C-alpha positions as YAML, in Angstrom:
chain: A
units: angstrom
residues:
- id: 1
  name: UNK
  ca: [-0.19, 0.09, -0.12]
- id: 2
  name: UNK
  ca: [2.94, 2.40, -0.60]
- id: 3
  name: UNK
  ca: [0.79, 4.42, -3.22]
- id: 4
  name: UNK
  ca: [-1.69, 5.22, -0.60]
- id: 5
  name: UNK
  ca: [1.16, 6.20, 1.90]
- id: 6
  name: UNK
  ca: [2.19, 8.67, -0.56]
- id: 7
  name: UNK
  ca: [-0.59, 10.74, -1.16]
- id: 8
  name: UNK
  ca: [-0.62, 14.43, 0.18]
- id: 9
  name: UNK
  ca: [-3.38, 13.65, 2.53]
- id: 10
  name: UNK
  ca: [-2.13, 10.38, 4.21]
- id: 11
  name: UNK
  ca: [1.21, 12.16, 4.94]
- id: 12
  name: UNK
  ca: [-1.00, 15.64, 6.40]
- id: 13
  name: UNK
  ca: [-2.65, 13.14, 8.46]
- id: 14
  name: UNK
  ca: [0.68, 11.50, 9.90]
- id: 15
  name: UNK
  ca: [2.35, 14.64, 10.24]
- id: 16
  name: UNK
  ca: [-0.76, 15.94, 12.37]
- id: 17
  name: UNK
  ca: [-0.92, 12.86, 14.29]
- id: 18
  name: UNK
  ca: [2.48, 11.47, 14.25]
- id: 19
  name: UNK
  ca: [2.75, 11.06, 17.77]
- id: 20
  name: UNK
  ca: [-0.43, 8.89, 18.48]
- id: 21
  name: UNK
  ca: [-1.02, 5.05, 17.56]
- id: 22
  name: UNK
  ca: [-2.05, 5.29, 13.76]
- id: 23
  name: UNK
  ca: [-3.76, 2.20, 12.71]
- id: 24
  name: UNK
  ca: [-4.02, 1.48, 8.79]
- id: 25
  name: UNK
  ca: [-7.01, -0.88, 7.88]
- id: 26
  name: UNK
  ca: [-6.99, -2.45, 4.31]
- id: 27
  name: UNK
  ca: [-10.85, -2.85, 3.08]
- id: 28
  name: UNK
  ca: [-9.95, -3.58, -0.39]
- id: 29
  name: UNK
  ca: [-10.70, -7.52, 0.52]
- id: 30
  name: UNK
  ca: [-14.17, -6.58, 1.19]
- id: 31
  name: UNK
  ca: [-16.48, -6.39, -1.91]
- id: 32
  name: UNK
  ca: [-17.35, -3.47, -3.41]
- id: 33
  name: UNK
  ca: [-20.73, -2.82, -5.40]
- id: 34
  name: UNK
  ca: [-21.62, -0.81, -8.24]
- id: 35
  name: UNK
  ca: [-24.61, -1.14, -10.95]
- id: 36
  name: UNK
  ca: [-26.04, 0.30, -13.96]
- id: 37
  name: UNK
  ca: [-29.91, 0.40, -14.30]
- id: 38
  name: UNK
  ca: [-32.26, 0.86, -17.42]
- id: 39
  name: UNK
  ca: [-35.69, 1.04, -16.88]
- id: 40
  name: UNK
  ca: [-39.23, 2.21, -18.45]
- id: 41
  name: UNK
  ca: [-42.60, 2.32, -17.28]
- id: 42
  name: UNK
  ca: [-42.99, -1.56, -16.91]
- id: 43
  name: UNK
  ca: [-39.10, -3.34, -16.48]
- id: 44
  name: UNK
  ca: [-36.09, -2.56, -15.04]
- id: 45
  name: UNK
  ca: [-32.67, -3.86, -15.92]
- id: 46
  name: UNK
  ca: [-29.52, -3.93, -13.94]
- id: 47
  name: UNK
  ca: [-26.13, -4.89, -14.48]
- id: 48
  name: UNK
  ca: [-24.45, -5.51, -11.02]
- id: 49
  name: UNK
  ca: [-20.53, -5.45, -10.73]
- id: 50
  name: UNK
  ca: [-18.88, -6.43, -7.81]
- id: 51
  name: UNK
  ca: [-15.31, -5.81, -6.94]
- id: 52
  name: UNK
  ca: [-13.11, -8.20, -4.89]
- id: 53
  name: UNK
  ca: [-9.37, -7.40, -4.16]
- id: 54
  name: UNK
  ca: [-9.71, -4.48, -6.23]
- id: 55
  name: UNK
  ca: [-10.54, -6.61, -9.21]
- id: 56
  name: UNK
  ca: [-13.93, -7.36, -10.98]
- id: 57
  name: UNK
  ca: [-15.34, -10.66, -9.84]
- id: 58
  name: UNK
  ca: [-19.23, -11.03, -10.32]
- id: 59
  name: UNK
  ca: [-21.42, -9.69, -13.01]
- id: 60
  name: UNK
  ca: [-24.95, -10.20, -12.37]
- id: 61
  name: UNK
  ca: [-27.40, -9.15, -15.09]
- id: 62
  name: UNK
  ca: [-31.11, -8.90, -13.53]
- id: 63
  name: UNK
  ca: [-34.38, -8.12, -15.04]
- id: 64
  name: UNK
  ca: [-37.69, -7.28, -13.11]
- id: 65
  name: UNK
  ca: [-41.31, -6.55, -14.14]
- id: 66
  name: UNK
  ca: [-42.69, -3.42, -12.16]
- id: 67
  name: UNK
  ca: [-46.39, -4.51, -12.99]
- id: 68
  name: UNK
  ca: [-45.88, -8.15, -11.81]
- id: 69
  name: UNK
  ca: [-43.38, -6.71, -8.95]
- id: 70
  name: UNK
  ca: [-41.39, -9.75, -9.39]
- id: 71
  name: UNK
  ca: [-37.63, -10.59, -10.83]
- id: 72
  name: UNK
  ca: [-38.31, -12.45, -14.29]
- id: 73
  name: UNK
  ca: [-34.53, -13.30, -14.65]
- id: 74
  name: UNK
  ca: [-30.98, -13.08, -13.58]
- id: 75
  name: UNK
  ca: [-27.88, -14.11, -15.49]
- id: 76
  name: UNK
  ca: [-24.22, -14.14, -15.11]
- id: 77
  name: UNK
  ca: [-23.65, -11.83, -18.22]
- id: 78
  name: UNK
  ca: [-25.83, -9.72, -20.40]
- id: 79
  name: UNK
  ca: [-27.14, -12.19, -22.99]
- id: 80
  name: UNK
  ca: [-30.87, -11.70, -22.48]
- id: 81
  name: UNK
  ca: [-32.67, -8.33, -23.24]
- id: 82
  name: UNK
  ca: [-34.91, -7.61, -20.46]
- id: 83
  name: UNK
  ca: [-36.96, -5.12, -22.61]
- id: 84
  name: UNK
  ca: [-38.01, -7.89, -25.36]
- id: 85
  name: UNK
  ca: [-37.90, -11.03, -22.73]
- id: 86
  name: UNK
  ca: [-41.30, -12.65, -22.70]
- id: 87
  name: UNK
  ca: [-42.31, -14.18, -19.54]
- id: 88
  name: UNK
  ca: [-43.98, -17.64, -19.30]
- id: 89
  name: UNK
  ca: [-45.56, -19.64, -16.65]
- id: 90
  name: UNK
  ca: [-42.61, -21.46, -15.89]
- id: 91
  name: UNK
  ca: [-40.79, -18.25, -14.88]
- id: 92
  name: UNK
  ca: [-43.39, -17.52, -11.68]
- id: 93
  name: UNK
  ca: [-42.12, -18.10, -8.60]
...
């Protein structure tokens, strides 16, 4: 984490609190999550990207129907168009 220690803000923190016990906690091993969303009046599509240890580790493409108030599908990559997807009884929860 040398690149973090060299940041001006970190240097200023160490200068200000140099006589105290300073603890650095690395949270980069915890997942971070971002998402994109597209929606219309009836449906919403989401791409959820989870980062673990600074690398994208999980992609989840989800489609939900606002009228039916339920998810229609979830997949590991973007393959199915949420807005043209036809729900069937088999898809019912």
